[in-house]
Amino acid sequence: MSVASFPSSFFRSSVWFTAFAVWLMALWFLSGRPVPEAPTVDIPGFDKVLHFTYFLIGAILLSIALHLRRDPRRASFPWSLLVVTISLAAIGALDEWHQSWIPTRSGNDLGDWIADVLGSLTGALACKVLLGYLPKHSTP
């Protein structure tokens, strides 16, 4: 599938900022629920993998949104990497604090927050690499 076959709305930063907002609301909803007491398979470190993956996805959404902005200074790689990583690190810290108030959640877990930050950084870097392969596309 070529880039030209995507609908033009796919290349609007507002679409990607909206997707990021949905990601953020889903995070708040998921972390605001008590952990179910159903029997589960306990895989060591699986929680960290979930944190890493979820924040990797958030970083990709936010990185694409920033990449598609019309202001080239604000879409530059160093600026967007800094914004994505710091923003998601703050969101991860707030999420950990939020979980500390939810019954059956531990919250304030440094390991979870580190997984959040590493996922954010990996997502932003991966996005930069992948977006470098796309041809420049001007939005209407």
Backbone as JSON, one array per atom type, in Angstrom:
{
  "sequence": "MSVASFPSSFFRSSVWFTAFAVWLMALWFLSGRPVPEAPTVDIPGFDKVLHFTYFLIGAILLSIALHLRRDPRRASFPWSLLVVTISLAAIGALDEWHQSWIPTRSGNDLGDWIADVLGSLTGALACKVLLGYLPKHSTP",
  "N": [[0.85, -1.17, 0.0], [0.66, 2.11, -0.94], [1.76, 5.35, 0.22], [0.23, 7.34, -0.89], [-2.27, 6.2, -1.09], [-3.55, 6.41, 1.33], [-6.17, 8.04, 3.16], [-6.55, 11.63, 3.12], [-7.03, 12.7, 5.64], [-5.6, 11.12, 7.32], [-3.14, 12.23, 7.43], [-3.3, 14.45, 9.0], [-2.48, 16.32, 11.82], [-4.3, 16.67, 13.87], [-5.9, 14.39, 13.91], [-4.16, 12.49, 14.95], [-3.49, 13.67, 17.4], [-5.99, 13.46, 18.59], [-6.23, 10.67, 18.7], [-4.17, 10.22, 20.52], [-5.27, 11.5, 22.76], [-7.43, 9.8, 23.27], [-5.97, 7.51, 23.91], [-4.82, 8.44, 26.3], [-7.11, 8.84, 27.9], [-7.99, 6.19, 28.04], [-5.87, 5.08, 29.47], [-6.18, 6.38, 31.96], [-8.7, 5.38, 32.68], [-8.21, 2.57, 32.74], [-6.19, 2.36, 34.7], [-7.53, 3.28, 36.85], [-9.17, 1.38, 37.81], [-9.81, -1.24, 40.16], [-7.54, -3.99, 40.58], [-8.5, -7.03, 39.17], [-9.54, -9.87, 41.11], [-9.34, -12.37, 40.08], [-7.98, -15.62, 39.39], [-4.76, -15.61, 37.99], [-2.1, -16.18, 35.63], [1.07, -15.94, 36.85], [3.55, -14.21, 35.58], [6.81, -13.35, 35.85], [7.76, -9.96, 35.72], [5.95, -9.31, 33.73], [4.12, -7.26, 34.07], [5.73, -5.02, 33.76], [6.34, -5.23, 31.07], [3.83, -4.73, 29.98], [3.47, -2.04, 30.79], [5.65, -0.83, 29.41], [4.95, -1.39, 26.71], [2.42, -0.14, 26.47], [3.07, 2.57, 26.86], [4.88, 2.9, 24.79], [3.17, 2.79, 22.6], [1.64, 5.11, 23.11], [3.67, 7.02, 22.82], [4.29, 6.76, 20.12], [1.88, 7.62, 18.93], [1.77, 10.33, 19.82], [4.21, 11.27, 18.79], [3.83, 11.05, 16.0], [1.73, 12.87, 15.7], [3.04, 15.27, 16.41], [4.98, 15.29, 14.42], [3.49, 15.79, 12.15], [2.69, 18.39, 12.39], [2.42, 21.78, 11.25], [4.38, 23.65, 11.81], [7.7, 23.69, 11.33], [9.83, 23.96, 13.17], [8.76, 23.08, 15.55], [8.23, 20.5, 14.92], [10.59, 19.27, 14.71], [13.1, 16.73, 15.15], [14.78, 16.6, 17.63], [13.33, 18.32, 19.33], [10.73, 17.17, 19.35], [11.31, 14.63, 20.38], [12.17, 15.28, 22.96], [9.83, 16.56, 23.97], [7.92, 14.47, 23.79], [9.09, 12.43, 25.4], [9.44, 13.71, 27.94], [6.8, 14.56, 28.46], [5.38, 12.1, 28.51], [6.76, 10.81, 30.53], [6.01, 12.38, 32.69], [3.24, 11.9, 32.63], [3.29, 9.16, 33.16], [4.33, 9.19, 35.79], [2.27, 10.57, 37.09], [0.23, 8.74, 36.65], [1.15, 6.57, 38.17], [0.99, 7.72, 40.73], [-1.76, 8.16, 40.8], [-2.69, 5.5, 40.79], [-1.96, 4.75, 43.33], [-4.03, 5.46, 44.95], [-6.05, 3.75, 44.42], [-7.96, 0.95, 45.37], [-6.47, -2.26, 45.82], [-4.42, -1.73, 44.05], [-0.95, -1.01, 43.68], [0.7, 1.26, 43.0], [2.95, 4.12, 42.73], [5.28, 2.79, 41.9], [8.53, 2.48, 41.15], [9.79, 0.87, 39.23], [7.72, 0.4, 37.38], [7.36, 3.01, 36.44], [9.85, 3.5, 35.27], [9.72, 1.63, 33.2], [7.64, 2.82, 31.78], [8.88, 5.23, 30.94], [11.03, 4.22, 29.41], [9.59, 2.86, 27.42], [8.32, 5.06, 26.25], [10.52, 6.54, 25.26], [11.62, 4.65, 23.49], [9.47, 4.35, 21.71], [9.3, 6.95, 20.62], [11.81, 7.17, 19.39], [11.7, 5.0, 17.57], [9.59, 5.83, 16.02], [10.69, 8.08, 14.79], [12.61, 6.87, 13.16], [10.95, 5.28, 11.5], [9.26, 7.24, 10.35], [11.09, 8.58, 8.86], [11.33, 7.12, 6.56], [9.09, 7.66, 5.12], [7.69, 9.5, 2.4], [7.7, 13.09, 2.06], [4.73, 14.73, 2.92], [2.31, 16.98, 2.14], [-0.22, 18.63, 3.93], [-3.6, 19.6, 3.27]],
  "CA": [[0.0, 0.0, 0.0], [1.48, 3.32, -1.01], [1.36, 6.46, 1.08], [-0.8, 8.1, -1.59], [-3.57, 5.55, -0.97], [-4.17, 6.74, 2.61], [-7.0, 9.26, 3.09], [-5.79, 12.83, 3.52], [-7.19, 12.94, 7.08], [-4.55, 10.34, 7.98], [-1.95, 13.08, 7.52], [-3.61, 15.63, 9.81], [-2.01, 16.13, 13.19], [-5.46, 16.62, 14.78], [-6.33, 12.99, 14.01], [-3.21, 11.8, 15.82], [-3.67, 14.22, 18.75], [-7.22, 12.86, 19.1], [-5.89, 9.29, 19.07], [-3.39, 10.3, 21.76], [-6.21, 11.83, 23.84], [-8.15, 8.55, 23.56], [-4.99, 6.69, 24.62], [-4.69, 8.99, 27.64], [-8.34, 8.53, 28.64], [-7.99, 4.75, 28.3], [-4.91, 4.87, 30.56], [-6.81, 6.83, 33.21], [-9.76, 4.43, 32.98], [-7.65, 1.26, 33.1], [-5.44, 2.42, 35.96], [-8.45, 3.67, 37.9], [-9.97, 0.23, 38.21], [-9.09, -2.19, 41.01], [-7.05, -5.19, 39.91], [-9.42, -8.14, 39.43], [-8.98, -10.91, 41.98], [-9.43, -13.66, 39.39], [-6.67, -16.27, 39.3], [-4.02, -15.31, 36.77], [-0.77, -16.76, 35.53], [2.04, -14.94, 37.3], [4.78, -14.2, 34.79], [7.65, -12.27, 36.4], [8.08, -8.85, 34.84], [4.93, -9.08, 32.7], [3.57, -5.94, 34.34], [6.65, -4.04, 33.17], [6.17, -5.34, 29.62], [2.59, -4.02, 29.67], [3.76, -0.6, 30.91], [6.53, -0.46, 28.3], [4.19, -1.45, 25.46], [1.37, 0.88, 26.45], [3.69, 3.88, 26.68], [5.45, 2.9, 23.45], [2.06, 3.15, 21.71], [1.36, 6.53, 23.34], [4.76, 7.82, 22.24], [4.14, 6.74, 18.66], [0.76, 8.5, 18.58], [2.15, 11.73, 20.03], [5.3, 11.6, 17.86], [3.25, 11.27, 14.67], [0.99, 14.14, 15.77], [4.02, 16.36, 16.38], [5.65, 15.25, 13.12], [2.59, 16.33, 11.12], [2.4, 19.82, 12.62], [2.9, 22.64, 10.16], [5.54, 24.43, 12.27], [8.85, 22.78, 11.25], [10.65, 24.01, 14.39], [8.1, 22.27, 16.58], [8.17, 19.12, 14.47], [11.96, 18.77, 14.57], [13.33, 15.51, 15.94], [15.19, 16.78, 19.03], [12.24, 18.94, 20.09], [9.64, 16.21, 19.55], [11.8, 13.58, 21.28], [12.14, 15.86, 24.3], [8.44, 16.77, 24.37], [7.27, 13.17, 23.97], [9.66, 11.72, 26.54], [9.12, 14.41, 29.19], [5.34, 14.51, 28.66], [4.94, 10.76, 28.9], [7.34, 10.52, 31.85], [5.13, 13.04, 33.66], [1.98, 11.16, 32.64], [3.57, 7.91, 33.87], [4.44, 9.48, 37.23], [0.91, 10.89, 37.55], [-0.51, 7.48, 36.64], [1.58, 5.8, 39.35], [0.4, 8.38, 41.9], [-3.2, 7.88, 40.71], [-2.91, 4.1, 41.18], [-1.75, 4.58, 44.77], [-5.3, 5.74, 45.62], [-7.03, 2.75, 43.98], [-7.85, -0.31, 46.13], [-5.78, -3.41, 45.22], [-3.3, -1.29, 43.21], [0.17, -0.58, 44.52], [1.07, 2.63, 42.67], [4.27, 4.63, 43.12], [6.26, 1.74, 41.62], [9.6, 3.04, 40.34], [10.01, -0.02, 38.08], [6.67, 0.68, 36.39], [7.63, 4.31, 35.85], [11.01, 3.34, 34.38], [9.2, 0.96, 32.01], [6.89, 3.85, 31.05], [9.84, 6.15, 30.31], [11.76, 3.49, 28.36], [8.64, 2.66, 26.33], [8.14, 6.36, 25.6], [11.74, 6.85, 24.52], [11.71, 3.7, 22.38], [8.43, 4.69, 20.73], [9.67, 8.2, 19.94], [12.95, 6.88, 18.5], [11.22, 4.12, 16.5], [8.76, 6.66, 15.15], [11.6, 8.9, 14.0], [13.19, 6.0, 12.13], [9.91, 4.89, 10.55], [8.8, 8.41, 9.62], [12.14, 8.96, 7.93], [11.15, 6.38, 5.31], [7.92, 8.16, 4.41], [7.92, 10.73, 1.64], [7.08, 14.28, 2.62], [3.35, 14.86, 2.5], [1.75, 18.26, 2.59], [-1.64, 18.55, 4.23], [-4.33, 20.73, 2.69]],
  "C": [[0.9, 1.23, 0.0], [0.92, 4.4, -0.1], [0.22, 7.24, 0.44], [-2.18, 7.49, -1.42], [-4.25, 5.8, 0.38], [-5.05, 7.97, 2.44], [-6.22, 10.46, 3.62], [-5.92, 13.11, 5.01], [-6.14, 12.18, 7.89], [-3.31, 11.19, 8.23], [-2.22, 14.38, 8.27], [-3.19, 15.37, 11.25], [-3.18, 16.02, 14.17], [-5.98, 15.2, 14.95], [-5.45, 12.25, 15.01], [-3.25, 12.35, 17.25], [-4.94, 13.66, 19.39], [-6.97, 11.41, 19.52], [-5.08, 9.26, 20.36], [-4.3, 10.61, 22.95], [-7.03, 10.6, 24.24], [-7.24, 7.6, 24.33], [-4.87, 7.13, 26.08], [-5.93, 8.7, 28.49], [-8.42, 7.04, 28.97], [-7.02, 4.42, 29.44], [-5.54, 5.23, 31.9], [-7.9, 5.86, 33.64], [-9.19, 3.1, 33.47], [-6.92, 1.29, 34.44], [-6.32, 2.83, 37.13], [-9.33, 2.55, 38.4], [-9.15, -0.66, 39.14], [-8.65, -3.4, 40.19], [-8.02, -6.32, 40.2], [-8.75, -9.23, 40.26], [-9.09, -12.3, 41.36], [-8.04, -14.29, 39.34], [-6.01, -15.98, 37.94], [-2.68, -16.05, 36.79], [0.22, -15.67, 35.89], [3.35, -15.1, 36.53], [5.63, -13.05, 35.31], [7.97, -11.21, 35.35], [7.03, -8.53, 33.78], [4.29, -7.7, 32.84], [4.43, -4.85, 33.69], [6.54, -4.04, 31.64], [4.9, -4.59, 29.19], [2.79, -2.5, 29.75], [4.59, -0.11, 29.73], [5.74, -0.36, 27.0], [3.14, -0.35, 25.38], [1.96, 2.27, 26.21], [4.42, 3.99, 25.35], [4.38, 3.33, 22.45], [1.72, 4.64, 21.87], [2.41, 7.43, 22.72], [4.67, 7.86, 20.73], [3.02, 7.68, 18.23], [1.14, 9.97, 18.71], [3.27, 12.15, 19.07], [4.77, 11.87, 16.46], [2.5, 12.6, 14.65], [1.95, 15.33, 15.69], [4.71, 16.45, 15.02], [4.8, 15.93, 12.04], [2.21, 17.79, 11.33], [3.02, 20.66, 11.51], [4.15, 23.43, 10.54], [6.77, 23.53, 12.28], [9.75, 22.81, 12.48], [10.07, 23.09, 15.45], [7.99, 20.81, 16.19], [9.56, 18.51, 14.35], [12.19, 17.59, 15.53], [13.76, 15.78, 17.37], [14.06, 17.36, 19.89], [11.15, 17.92, 20.37], [10.07, 15.08, 20.48], [11.74, 14.06, 22.73], [10.7, 16.01, 24.8], [7.75, 15.43, 24.67], [7.78, 12.48, 25.23], [9.3, 12.4, 27.87], [7.62, 14.35, 29.48], [4.89, 13.14, 29.16], [5.57, 10.32, 30.22], [6.47, 11.15, 32.94], [3.79, 12.32, 33.77], [2.16, 9.84, 33.38], [3.67, 8.11, 35.37], [3.07, 9.8, 37.82], [0.06, 9.62, 37.62], [-0.13, 6.62, 37.85], [0.99, 6.4, 40.63], [-1.1, 8.08, 41.95], [-3.5, 6.46, 41.2], [-2.74, 3.9, 42.68], [-3.04, 4.83, 45.56], [-6.37, 4.7, 45.29], [-6.86, 1.47, 44.79], [-7.29, -1.44, 45.25], [-4.68, -3.01, 44.23], [-2.18, -0.81, 44.13], [0.54, 0.88, 44.25], [2.46, 2.99, 43.18], [5.37, 3.58, 42.96], [7.31, 2.3, 40.65], [9.87, 2.19, 39.09], [8.98, 0.19, 36.99], [6.96, 2.0, 35.68], [8.83, 4.25, 34.9], [10.59, 2.64, 33.1], [8.41, 1.94, 31.15], [7.84, 4.76, 30.27], [10.6, 5.45, 29.18], [10.85, 3.2, 27.16], [8.42, 3.94, 25.54], [9.34, 6.71, 24.72], [11.88, 5.94, 23.31], [10.69, 4.02, 21.3], [8.78, 5.94, 19.94], [10.83, 7.96, 18.97], [12.53, 6.01, 17.32], [10.39, 4.92, 15.5], [9.63, 7.53, 14.25], [12.19, 8.08, 12.86], [12.15, 5.68, 11.06], [9.41, 6.08, 9.73], [9.84, 8.9, 8.63], [12.02, 8.26, 6.59], [9.96, 6.87, 4.5], [8.28, 9.39, 3.59], [7.23, 11.89, 2.32], [5.67, 14.41, 2.05], [2.82, 16.19, 3.01], [0.26, 18.09, 2.82], [-2.34, 19.77, 3.65], [-4.62, 21.8, 3.71]]
}
